[in-house]
mmCIF file of C-alpha atoms (C1' of nucleotides) in Angstrom:
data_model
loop_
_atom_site.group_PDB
_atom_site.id
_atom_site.type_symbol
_atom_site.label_atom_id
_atom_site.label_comp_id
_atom_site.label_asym_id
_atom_site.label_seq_id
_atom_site.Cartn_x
_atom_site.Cartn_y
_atom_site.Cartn_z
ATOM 1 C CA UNK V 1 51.930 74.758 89.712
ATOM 2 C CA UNK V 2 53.818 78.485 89.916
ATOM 3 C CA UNK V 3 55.219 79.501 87.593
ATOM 4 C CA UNK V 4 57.611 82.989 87.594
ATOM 5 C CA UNK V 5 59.352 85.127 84.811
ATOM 6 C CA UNK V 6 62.286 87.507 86.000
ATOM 7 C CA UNK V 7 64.520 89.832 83.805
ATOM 8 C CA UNK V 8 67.046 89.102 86.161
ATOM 9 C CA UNK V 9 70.318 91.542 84.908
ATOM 10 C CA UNK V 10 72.873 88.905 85.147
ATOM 11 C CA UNK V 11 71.718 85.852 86.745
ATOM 12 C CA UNK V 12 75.423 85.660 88.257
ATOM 13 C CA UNK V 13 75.360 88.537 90.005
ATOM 14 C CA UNK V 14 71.645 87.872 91.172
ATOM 15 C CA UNK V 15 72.125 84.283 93.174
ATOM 16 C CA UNK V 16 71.309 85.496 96.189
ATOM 17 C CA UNK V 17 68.333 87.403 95.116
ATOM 18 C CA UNK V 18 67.457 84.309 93.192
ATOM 19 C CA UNK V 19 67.372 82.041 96.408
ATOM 20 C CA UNK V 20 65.397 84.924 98.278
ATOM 21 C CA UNK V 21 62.462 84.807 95.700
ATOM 22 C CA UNK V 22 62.289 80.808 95.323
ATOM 23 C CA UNK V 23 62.385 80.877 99.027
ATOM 24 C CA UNK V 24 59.446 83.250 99.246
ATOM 25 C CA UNK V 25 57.510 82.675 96.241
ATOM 26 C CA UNK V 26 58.399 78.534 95.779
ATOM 27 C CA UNK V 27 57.944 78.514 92.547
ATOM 28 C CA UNK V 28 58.160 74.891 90.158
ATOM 29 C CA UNK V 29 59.249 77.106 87.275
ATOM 30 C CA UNK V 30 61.134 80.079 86.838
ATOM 31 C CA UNK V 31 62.104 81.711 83.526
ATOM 32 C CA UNK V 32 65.014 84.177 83.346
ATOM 33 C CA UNK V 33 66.257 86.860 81.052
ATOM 34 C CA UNK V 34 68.784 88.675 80.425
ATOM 35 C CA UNK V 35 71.085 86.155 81.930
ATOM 36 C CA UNK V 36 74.323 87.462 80.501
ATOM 37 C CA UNK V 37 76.320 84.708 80.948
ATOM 38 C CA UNK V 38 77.641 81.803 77.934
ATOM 39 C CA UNK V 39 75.994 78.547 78.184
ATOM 40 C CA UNK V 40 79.532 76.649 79.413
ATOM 41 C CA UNK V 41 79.805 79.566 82.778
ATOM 42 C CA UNK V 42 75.836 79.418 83.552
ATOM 43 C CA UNK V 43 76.069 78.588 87.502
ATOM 44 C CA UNK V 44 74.354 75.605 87.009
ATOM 45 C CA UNK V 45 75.640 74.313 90.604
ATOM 46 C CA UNK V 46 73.964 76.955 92.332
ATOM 47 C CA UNK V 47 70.583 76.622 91.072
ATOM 48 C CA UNK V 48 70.354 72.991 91.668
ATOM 49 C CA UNK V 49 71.148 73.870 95.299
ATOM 50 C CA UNK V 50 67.803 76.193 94.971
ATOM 51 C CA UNK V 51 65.942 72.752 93.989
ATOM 52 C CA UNK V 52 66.266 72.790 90.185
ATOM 53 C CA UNK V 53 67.645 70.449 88.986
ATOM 54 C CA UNK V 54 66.198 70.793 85.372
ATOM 55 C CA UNK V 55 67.962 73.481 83.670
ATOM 56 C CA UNK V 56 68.065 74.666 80.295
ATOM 57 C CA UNK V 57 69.218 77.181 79.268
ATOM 58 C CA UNK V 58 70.644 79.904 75.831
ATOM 59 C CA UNK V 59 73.117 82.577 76.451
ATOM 60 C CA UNK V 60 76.074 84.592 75.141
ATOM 61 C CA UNK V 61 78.799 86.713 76.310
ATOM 62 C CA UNK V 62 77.386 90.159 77.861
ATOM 63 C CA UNK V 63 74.109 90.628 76.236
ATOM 64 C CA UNK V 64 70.589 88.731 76.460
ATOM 65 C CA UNK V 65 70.122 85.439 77.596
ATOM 66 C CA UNK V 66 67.222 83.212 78.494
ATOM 67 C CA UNK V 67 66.626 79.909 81.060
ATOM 68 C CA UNK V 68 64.233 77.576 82.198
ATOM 69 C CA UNK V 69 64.755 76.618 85.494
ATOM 70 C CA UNK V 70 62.496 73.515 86.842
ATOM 71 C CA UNK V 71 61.659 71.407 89.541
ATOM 72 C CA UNK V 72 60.250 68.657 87.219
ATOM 73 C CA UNK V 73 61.885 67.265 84.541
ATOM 74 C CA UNK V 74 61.825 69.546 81.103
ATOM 75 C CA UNK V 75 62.179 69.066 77.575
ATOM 76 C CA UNK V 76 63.740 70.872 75.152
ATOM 77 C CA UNK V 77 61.278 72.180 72.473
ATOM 78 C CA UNK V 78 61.355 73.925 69.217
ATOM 79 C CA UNK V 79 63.106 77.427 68.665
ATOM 80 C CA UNK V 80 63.818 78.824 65.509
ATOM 81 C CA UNK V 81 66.285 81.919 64.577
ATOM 82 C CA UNK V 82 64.649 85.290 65.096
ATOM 83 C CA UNK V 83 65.298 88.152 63.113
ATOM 84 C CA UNK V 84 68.118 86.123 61.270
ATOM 85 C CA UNK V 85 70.670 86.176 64.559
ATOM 86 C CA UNK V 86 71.400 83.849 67.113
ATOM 87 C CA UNK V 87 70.982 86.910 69.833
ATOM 88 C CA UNK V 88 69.814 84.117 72.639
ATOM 89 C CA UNK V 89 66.284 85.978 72.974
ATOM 90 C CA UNK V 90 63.973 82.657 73.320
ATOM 91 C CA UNK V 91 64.092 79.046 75.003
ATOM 92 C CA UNK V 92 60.874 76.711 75.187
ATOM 93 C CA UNK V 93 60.523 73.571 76.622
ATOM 94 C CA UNK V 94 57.652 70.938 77.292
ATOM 95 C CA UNK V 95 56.652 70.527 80.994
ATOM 96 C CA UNK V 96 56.049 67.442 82.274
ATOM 97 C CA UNK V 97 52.342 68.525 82.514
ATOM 98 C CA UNK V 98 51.807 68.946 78.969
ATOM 99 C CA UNK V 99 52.197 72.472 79.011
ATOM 100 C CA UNK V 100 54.444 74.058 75.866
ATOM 101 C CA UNK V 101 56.351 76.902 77.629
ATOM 102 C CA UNK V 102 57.957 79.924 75.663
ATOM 103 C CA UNK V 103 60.640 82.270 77.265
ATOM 104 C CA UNK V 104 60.866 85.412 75.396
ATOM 105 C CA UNK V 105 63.345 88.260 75.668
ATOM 106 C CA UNK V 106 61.945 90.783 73.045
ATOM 107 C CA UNK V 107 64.247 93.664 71.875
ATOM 108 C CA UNK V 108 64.501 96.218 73.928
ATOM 109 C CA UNK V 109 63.681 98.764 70.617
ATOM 110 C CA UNK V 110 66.391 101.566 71.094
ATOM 111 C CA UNK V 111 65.286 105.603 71.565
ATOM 112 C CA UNK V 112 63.753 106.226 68.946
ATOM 113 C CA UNK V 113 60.248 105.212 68.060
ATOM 114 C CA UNK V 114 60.955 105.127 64.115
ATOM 115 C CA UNK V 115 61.686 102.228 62.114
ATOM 116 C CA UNK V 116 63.342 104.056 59.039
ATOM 117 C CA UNK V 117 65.564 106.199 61.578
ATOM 118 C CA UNK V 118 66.589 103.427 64.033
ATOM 119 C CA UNK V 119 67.756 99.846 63.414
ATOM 120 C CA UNK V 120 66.949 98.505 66.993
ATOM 121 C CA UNK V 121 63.016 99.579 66.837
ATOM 122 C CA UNK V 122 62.903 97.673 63.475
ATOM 123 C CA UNK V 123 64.468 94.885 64.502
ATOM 124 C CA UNK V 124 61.852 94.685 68.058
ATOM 125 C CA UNK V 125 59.155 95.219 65.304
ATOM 126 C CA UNK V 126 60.542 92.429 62.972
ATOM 127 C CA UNK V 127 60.793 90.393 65.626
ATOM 128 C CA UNK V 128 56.933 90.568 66.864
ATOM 129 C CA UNK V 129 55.864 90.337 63.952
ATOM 130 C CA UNK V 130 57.883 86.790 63.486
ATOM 131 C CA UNK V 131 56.327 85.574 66.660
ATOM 132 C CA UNK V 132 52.656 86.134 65.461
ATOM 133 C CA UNK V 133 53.836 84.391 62.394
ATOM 134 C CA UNK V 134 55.512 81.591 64.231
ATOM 135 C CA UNK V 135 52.460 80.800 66.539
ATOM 136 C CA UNK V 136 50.047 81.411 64.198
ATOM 137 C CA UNK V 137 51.333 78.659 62.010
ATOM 138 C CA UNK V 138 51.393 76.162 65.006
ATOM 139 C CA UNK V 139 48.903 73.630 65.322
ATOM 140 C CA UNK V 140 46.264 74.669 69.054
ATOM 141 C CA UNK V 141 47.957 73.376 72.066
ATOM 142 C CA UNK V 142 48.284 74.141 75.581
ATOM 143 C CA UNK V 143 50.879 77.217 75.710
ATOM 144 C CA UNK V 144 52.124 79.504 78.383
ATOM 145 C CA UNK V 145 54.444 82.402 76.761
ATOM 146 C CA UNK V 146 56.242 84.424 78.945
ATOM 147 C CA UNK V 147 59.119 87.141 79.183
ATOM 148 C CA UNK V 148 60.267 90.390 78.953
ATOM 149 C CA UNK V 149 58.451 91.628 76.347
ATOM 150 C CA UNK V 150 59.310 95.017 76.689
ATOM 151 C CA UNK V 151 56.384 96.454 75.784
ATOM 152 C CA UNK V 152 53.768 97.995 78.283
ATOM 153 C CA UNK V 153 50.075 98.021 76.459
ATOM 154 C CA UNK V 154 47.547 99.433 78.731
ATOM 155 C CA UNK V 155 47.279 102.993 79.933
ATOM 156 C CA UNK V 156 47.419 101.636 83.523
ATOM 157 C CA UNK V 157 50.457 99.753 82.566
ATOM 158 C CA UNK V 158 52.745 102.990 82.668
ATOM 159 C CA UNK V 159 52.846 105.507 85.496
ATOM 160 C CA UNK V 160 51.767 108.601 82.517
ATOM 161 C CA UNK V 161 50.223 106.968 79.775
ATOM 162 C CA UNK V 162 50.350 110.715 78.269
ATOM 163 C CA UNK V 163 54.291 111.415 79.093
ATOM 164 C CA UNK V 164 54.923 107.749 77.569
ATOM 165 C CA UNK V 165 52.575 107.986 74.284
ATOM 166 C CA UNK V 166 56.423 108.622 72.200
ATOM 167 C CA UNK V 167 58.384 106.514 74.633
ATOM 168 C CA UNK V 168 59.403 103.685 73.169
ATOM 169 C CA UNK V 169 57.659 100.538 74.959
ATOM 170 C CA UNK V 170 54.474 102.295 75.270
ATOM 171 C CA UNK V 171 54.069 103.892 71.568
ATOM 172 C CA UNK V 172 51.016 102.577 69.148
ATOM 173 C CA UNK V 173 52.699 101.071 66.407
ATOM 174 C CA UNK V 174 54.143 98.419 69.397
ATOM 175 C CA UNK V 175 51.268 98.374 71.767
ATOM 176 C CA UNK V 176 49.412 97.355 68.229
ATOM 177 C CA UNK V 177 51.861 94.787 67.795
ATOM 178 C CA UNK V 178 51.927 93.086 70.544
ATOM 179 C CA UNK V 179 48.237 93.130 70.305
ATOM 180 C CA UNK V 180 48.480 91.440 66.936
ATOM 181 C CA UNK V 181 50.201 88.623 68.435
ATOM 182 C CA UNK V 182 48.353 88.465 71.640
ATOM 183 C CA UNK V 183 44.984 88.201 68.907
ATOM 184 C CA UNK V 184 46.339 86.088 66.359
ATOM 185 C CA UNK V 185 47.042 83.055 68.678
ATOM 186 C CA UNK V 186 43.841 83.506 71.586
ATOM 187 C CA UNK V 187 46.117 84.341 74.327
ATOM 188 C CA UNK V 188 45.295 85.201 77.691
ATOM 189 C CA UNK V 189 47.147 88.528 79.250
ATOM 190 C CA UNK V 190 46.788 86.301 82.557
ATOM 191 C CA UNK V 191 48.012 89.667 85.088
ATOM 192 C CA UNK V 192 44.943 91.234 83.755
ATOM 193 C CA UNK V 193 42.894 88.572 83.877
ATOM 194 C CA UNK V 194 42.929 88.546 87.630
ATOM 195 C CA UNK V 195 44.056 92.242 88.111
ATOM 196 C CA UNK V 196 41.536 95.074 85.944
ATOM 197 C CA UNK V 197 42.462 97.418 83.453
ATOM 198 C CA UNK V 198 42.161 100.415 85.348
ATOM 199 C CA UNK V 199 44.929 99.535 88.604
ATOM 200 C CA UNK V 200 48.086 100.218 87.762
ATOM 201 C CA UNK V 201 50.349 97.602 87.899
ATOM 202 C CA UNK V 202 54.033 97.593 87.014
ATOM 203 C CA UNK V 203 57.273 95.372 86.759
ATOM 204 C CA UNK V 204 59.767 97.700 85.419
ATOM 205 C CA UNK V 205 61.220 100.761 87.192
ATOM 206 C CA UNK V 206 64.382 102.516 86.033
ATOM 207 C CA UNK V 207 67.357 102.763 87.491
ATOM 208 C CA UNK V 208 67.790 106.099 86.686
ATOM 209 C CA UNK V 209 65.231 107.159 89.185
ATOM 210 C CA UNK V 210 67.519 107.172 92.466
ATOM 211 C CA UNK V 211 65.290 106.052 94.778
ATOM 212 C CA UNK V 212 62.485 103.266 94.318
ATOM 213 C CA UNK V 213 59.473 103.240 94.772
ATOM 214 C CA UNK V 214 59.953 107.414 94.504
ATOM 215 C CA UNK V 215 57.606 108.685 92.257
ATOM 216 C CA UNK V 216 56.790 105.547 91.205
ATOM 217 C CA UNK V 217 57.387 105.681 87.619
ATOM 218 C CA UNK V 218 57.624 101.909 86.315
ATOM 219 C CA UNK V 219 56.097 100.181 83.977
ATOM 220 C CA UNK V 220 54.748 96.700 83.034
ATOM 221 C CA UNK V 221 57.303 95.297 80.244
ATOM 222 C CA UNK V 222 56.887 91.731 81.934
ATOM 223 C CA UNK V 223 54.256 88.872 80.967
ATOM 224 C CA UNK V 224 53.067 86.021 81.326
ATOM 225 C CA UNK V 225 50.423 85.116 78.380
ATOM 226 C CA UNK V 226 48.419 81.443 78.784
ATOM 227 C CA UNK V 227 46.403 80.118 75.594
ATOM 228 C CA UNK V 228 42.584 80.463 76.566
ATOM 229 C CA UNK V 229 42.664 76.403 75.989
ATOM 230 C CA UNK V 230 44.339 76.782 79.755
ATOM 231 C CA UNK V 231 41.498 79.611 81.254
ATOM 232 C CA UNK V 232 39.652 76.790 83.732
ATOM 233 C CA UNK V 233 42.625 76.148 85.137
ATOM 234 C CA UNK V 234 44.510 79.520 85.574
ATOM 235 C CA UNK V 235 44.382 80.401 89.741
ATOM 236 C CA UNK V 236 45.935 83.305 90.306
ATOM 237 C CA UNK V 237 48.621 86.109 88.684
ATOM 238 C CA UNK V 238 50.430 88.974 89.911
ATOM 239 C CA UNK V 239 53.803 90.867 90.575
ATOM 240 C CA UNK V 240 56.147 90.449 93.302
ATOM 241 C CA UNK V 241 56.532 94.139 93.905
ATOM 242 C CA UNK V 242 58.709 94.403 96.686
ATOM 243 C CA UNK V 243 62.306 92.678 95.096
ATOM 244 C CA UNK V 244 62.629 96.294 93.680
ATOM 245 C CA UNK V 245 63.387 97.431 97.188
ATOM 246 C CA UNK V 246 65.971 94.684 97.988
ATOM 247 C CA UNK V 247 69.897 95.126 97.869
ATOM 248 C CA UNK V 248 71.366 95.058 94.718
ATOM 249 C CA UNK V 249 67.931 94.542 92.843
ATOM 250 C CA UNK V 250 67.497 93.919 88.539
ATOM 251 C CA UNK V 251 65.351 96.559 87.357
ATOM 252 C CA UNK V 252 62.770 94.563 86.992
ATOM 253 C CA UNK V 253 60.374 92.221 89.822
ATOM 254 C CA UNK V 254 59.148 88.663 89.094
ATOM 255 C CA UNK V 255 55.822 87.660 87.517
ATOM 256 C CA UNK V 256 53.582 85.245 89.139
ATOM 257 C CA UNK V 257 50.746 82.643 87.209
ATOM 258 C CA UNK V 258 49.606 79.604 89.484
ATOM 259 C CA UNK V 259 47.818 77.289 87.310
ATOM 260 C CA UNK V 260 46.303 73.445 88.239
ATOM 261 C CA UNK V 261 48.915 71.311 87.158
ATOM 262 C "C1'" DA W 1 66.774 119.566 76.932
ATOM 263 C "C1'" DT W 2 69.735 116.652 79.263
ATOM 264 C "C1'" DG W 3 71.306 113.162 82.122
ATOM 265 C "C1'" DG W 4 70.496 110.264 85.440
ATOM 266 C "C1'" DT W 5 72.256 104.243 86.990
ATOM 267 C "C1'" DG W 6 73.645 99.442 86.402
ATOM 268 C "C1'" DG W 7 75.896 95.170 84.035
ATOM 269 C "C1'" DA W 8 79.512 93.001 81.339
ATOM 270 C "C1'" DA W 9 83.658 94.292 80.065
ATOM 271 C "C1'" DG W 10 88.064 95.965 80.575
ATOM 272 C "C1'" DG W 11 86.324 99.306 74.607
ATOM 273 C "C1'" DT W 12 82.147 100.908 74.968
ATOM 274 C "C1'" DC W 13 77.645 98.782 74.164
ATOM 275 C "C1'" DC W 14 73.247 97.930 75.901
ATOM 276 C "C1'" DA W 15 69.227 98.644 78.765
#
DNA sequence: ATGGTGGAAGGTCCA
């Protein structure tokens, strides 16, 4: 089984780069964020043209948004209010494998890398810190959690890990958060569990740098997390690079995991 | 130090 995440930037405007990476990739499962669209105008019709015809899916007007897109039939599973809004940030459902599947959109975290100073980094903070509360009370089970988590942890997982030591995404108080959570439930960072520590790897780059690749400055704000209950059967993970380059691309490039269904 | 671009909107807000 494949399964892909995508920050997709409006999965309306992104149907024909949608088709082009099921068509390459084939994945079963595809999680989306940032979908920007309310539940009653998600384009539905053309997905299940692309094969899926299990959809589920949370969004709002303009902001955030999250989907499950599936081959084989999904269930809806257990969400719970984050942060004490209904911002559309998370979606799970139970594949028909057994696998409990969790589509995150984290808070992006504003400019400023100070919880006192700025609302947004408190509220990206608040929000991890619910997650490794949420999972930790959960009884052990097969899990894949995936998303944009917009955080990048590693050195290697920002072009500068210097230049980015203040940026927010890439600061200590966050890298040690998502840490925390990655700890506190035994999961499996599965890209570097097939790809080491010291290569860069990236799924992020700006749109503020005109030209991609360029310099090359991206980073890796997208995951895809399996509980180590699921190592024996993990295959293979990685990052489908090259959708960057493509017309109209999102900022951001799929995330691969192939796993034995 | 600043601003750079893109999306949803049709104001600005958000990334």
């Amino acid at each position: 089984m494949r399964i892909i995440t995508w920050n997709i930037n409006s999965v309306r405007l992104r149907i024909p780069a949608l088709a082009k990476v099921c068509a390459i990739l084939d994945p079963d499962v595809v999680c989306l964020q940032e979908t920007k669209v309310p539940d009653d105008m998600f384009p539905s019709g053309e997905i299940t043209e692309l094969g899926f015809n299990h959809i589920i899916h949370s969004g709002m007007k303009s902001y955030n948004g999250v989907a499950i897109l599936s081959k084989d039939p999904v269930k809806l599973a257990k969400t719970r209010k984050w942060c004490g809004k209904t911002d559309c940030r998370h979606i799970a459902a139970n594949l028909s494998n057994g696998i409990e599947l969790h589509n995150f959109y984290v808070p992006a975290g504003g400019d400023i890398p100070d919880r006192t100073l700025n609302k947004k980094f408190d509220h990206k903070l608040q929000f991890l810190s619910e997650m490794q509360d949420w999972f930790f009370s959960m009884p052990k089970a097969d899990r894949i959690l995936v998303g944009d988590l917009n955080i990048a942890p590693l050195e290697h997982d920002v072009w500068s890990h210097k230049q980015l030591l203040k940026v927010v995404s890439h600061t200590p108080i966050e890298v040690d958060a998502l840490f925390a959570l990655q700890n506190s439930n035994d999961w499996i960072d599965t890209v570097r569990y097939f790809i080491p520590p010291e290569k860069p790897v990236f799924t992020w780059w700006s749109y503020r740098n005109r030209r991609w690749p360029g310099n090359n400055r991206g980073r890796r704000l997208d995951h895809i997390w399996a509980t180590k209950t699921l190592a024996p059967r993990l295959k293979n993970a990685g990052v489908f690079t090259q959708a960057r380059g493509w017309e109209k691309p999102s900022d951001h490039v799929p995330v691969l995991l192939d796993i034995v269904s």
